[in-house]
């Protein structure tokens, strides 16, 4: 019987597997999967078509400035200046090409960022568990499903342990749906198809297995794919601010340029030249490349972040990253290695090392049985995979007795960080493990040797003391218990018999020490948040220097009692939060945010997602994190390592710094150009630059050097400064003043060179050529000053940004070409310069860069001597 795709839910699980020609224990063979992939295509929702590149190229010419330039070309032609008109057209095309390259590159780099992170799925193929890209799933693949996982295709469920799924995206129903493996009625609606799990929905509880019945556009999600694949272009707050700034700048520039033209004409200037001057100046003074360069700079930053294992999911967070003031970090796996090892067992009244453990008592046998069976790990020929705590217990038990075999689990109540407990049912016996205090609360008996005794308060206290002793040394301690006869599933975790404690070691990551030091120097506070016990947490925090004593530790239960009105008193000095529930994380984020801090928060479990969303920067764990957390996060940390969060903050600071660099450069340079012409017109000097020369300067200086500034590597000194304020404007820290002063200097220098040449050589073409070249070189030297607000370009190393050297080199050659190629000399009204003239230009234009370099060095010497003196005192 072949049912239509819609009715898999109405078929028996076995029937489905048969119909899809797959064995549920072994899965498909890799060969068969490849054939099916070839036949049916990738498991992908097909995105909307993107803009064609010819369209992107043509779009460059729909710009406001191109329209103005076209107008200028028409005016030139109308006045009979055909060479000018042709040259303006050439400049329009060159500008268009440059704009196209920038925009195309920006779009391409943003696009390839999407490939940095792809969804994965765990499947059985050829009898082995494999992790494959979700887009390679085919009908018949048997998929492993865990809590927090995003369902990668439409599945008919084959096995369910307490599985609840969030399907609101598909059905609009916000209540979680409990899944079952039984066939349902053919007439069942989507939300009633409990035997199915649909692509794009998420498992909020439990685990299971399912077989793929539909992929890609054939899934239920595929039917509404159009709603989901609509391209949403993310725009960062800074880009938004710059867009607004751009509008103001255009208005100001148009006004100033109109003024220059009008005053020029009133003062008796030639109408044609003055109109063209106004237009060229308008075009040159608007930093049209800014948006594309910001995008390229952000995209490049995202690549650099990927290199330090931080995959950006939400672009705006890249800007916020640099202003992080508090990092709230998980302990397990982030500050520690998560390579857990069971070290010792407390059993029959004493601690015994796992190595050399030899007890054969009933308690020991049962304890080992819990360690091997009470988990959701998966074994195959080559490896064991799953939760590191569970793998540690499993391996520990096998080290003691390698003949124990994992048995078939009939029922399971999964672990979750709130209950801190997990239990399984094998036959009528329940096996339980969890946080010692939680397990002890469920026990009324203890097994010692071969006897089962009542568990009195005194014995419980002894066990708690033993647990505290081990946890104070940084060990994670779990308790094991069991129940011989369970009648109902609801009884699996009550009236238990206590068996043992197990101490698990988890070494601290080596590179975390240095990262914490760096964070501290950069004015960033590190706070540890853990589901682990107070003793374990404090021991690790002390070792790392995060906390000094118990006063700095707060328990999740204490946090819940903190008075909402005066949280500062209770929380201000806390550095460690232990035994916290995911909801407590939300309270912690909100507290720090209310204190004006910018909070980065890590998370892995399903329930961490709301706190990650609430944090300024939500960081999901790549290795230990669930799909739900990854979806909610701004970043995914692929190796879960704390050191990389600090590295990402450094990169974040670098990206913002680079954006400030080229804004500084572009705006000062453009101001310099406008001022040169403005001063000349106001004082009634002859025009120092001709319209074509202005357009040339725009081409030579605005594009490549500004772009190269955006490629600068972040300077280590960025991590010696305090964090930038989150809502700080782009011109903060005196940047606006720096831009204005340097713009004035560029304008004055150019006018100075022009007037000097007029007085000395009394030749307008020599004077204009000198002013033209001086203006270009003012900007080409200045670009080096823009590399840092704290150091000279010499201290940074002239060769440390080769792209900049290359860009400046190309600009110098372009300038040389217009001065020395005869036909271009005619078009641009230039003359070749003598050595003496070059000497003067290079001297005055390089002077500010040299002086500021010397200034930085003197400041450094003075600061060092003050520090030395202070040390002496
Ligand atoms: P951190 O927040 O530092 O990353 P964590 O997230 O690993 O720590 P949880 O996983 O919430 O912390 O664990 C909290 C407690 O639950 C542990 O201290 C341990 O006692 C217990 N526990 C951890 N894993 C399991 C498990 N698989 N089964 C039963 N109990 C567990």
Coordinates of C-alpha atoms in Angstrom, one line a residue, residues 110 113 116-117 236 295-324 600 617-620 634-656 658-659 712-714 719:
X110 CA 27.8 39.0 3.7
X113 CA 29.0 34.6 6.1
X116 CA 30.0 29.9 8.2
X117 CA 27.3 28.1 10.1
X236 CA 23.3 47.6 12.3
X295 CA 29.6 46.8 5.3
X296 CA 32.9 45.4 4.0
X297 CA 34.5 46.3 7.3
X298 CA 31.8 44.5 9.3
X299 CA 31.9 41.5 7.0
X300 CA 35.7 41.3 7.3
X301 CA 35.4 41.6 11.1
X302 CA 32.9 38.7 11.0
X303 CA 35.5 36.6 9.2
X304 CA 38.1 37.4 11.8
X305 CA 35.7 36.5 14.5
X306 CA 35.1 33.2 12.8
X307 CA 38.8 32.6 12.9
X308 CA 38.6 32.9 16.7
X309 CA 35.7 30.4 16.7
X310 CA 32.9 33.0 17.2
X311 CA 30.3 32.6 14.4
X312 CA 28.2 35.7 14.1
X313 CA 24.5 35.1 13.8
X314 CA 23.2 38.7 14.1
X315 CA 25.3 41.4 12.6
X316 CA 24.3 44.3 14.8
X317 CA 25.9 42.4 17.8
X318 CA 29.3 42.9 16.2
X319 CA 29.2 46.6 17.1
X320 CA 27.9 45.9 20.6
X321 CA 30.6 43.3 21.2
X322 CA 33.3 46.0 21.6
X323 CA 31.4 47.8 24.4
X324 CA 30.9 44.7 26.6
X600 CA 27.5 39.1 27.2
X617 CA 25.2 39.7 23.5
X618 CA 23.9 36.2 23.7
X619 CA 26.5 33.5 23.1
X620 CA 25.5 29.9 22.4
X634 CA 23.9 36.5 18.5
X635 CA 27.1 34.4 18.4
X636 CA 27.9 30.8 18.4
X637 CA 31.2 29.9 20.1
X638 CA 32.2 26.8 18.1
X639 CA 34.7 25.5 20.7
X640 CA 32.8 26.7 23.8
X641 CA 36.1 28.3 25.0
X642 CA 36.0 31.4 27.3
X643 CA 39.3 32.7 25.9
X644 CA 37.6 33.1 22.5
X645 CA 34.9 35.3 24.0
X646 CA 37.6 37.8 25.1
X647 CA 39.3 37.5 21.7
X648 CA 35.9 38.2 20.1
X649 CA 35.5 41.4 22.2
X650 CA 39.0 42.4 21.1
X651 CA 37.9 41.9 17.4
X652 CA 34.7 43.8 18.1
X653 CA 36.6 46.7 19.4
X654 CA 38.9 46.5 16.3
X655 CA 35.9 46.6 13.9
X656 CA 34.4 49.7 15.5
X658 CA 38.3 50.7 11.9
X659 CA 35.0 52.2 11.1
X712 CA 43.6 47.3 9.5
X713 CA 44.4 44.6 12.0
X714 CA 43.1 45.6 15.5
X719 CA 42.4 46.0 25.1

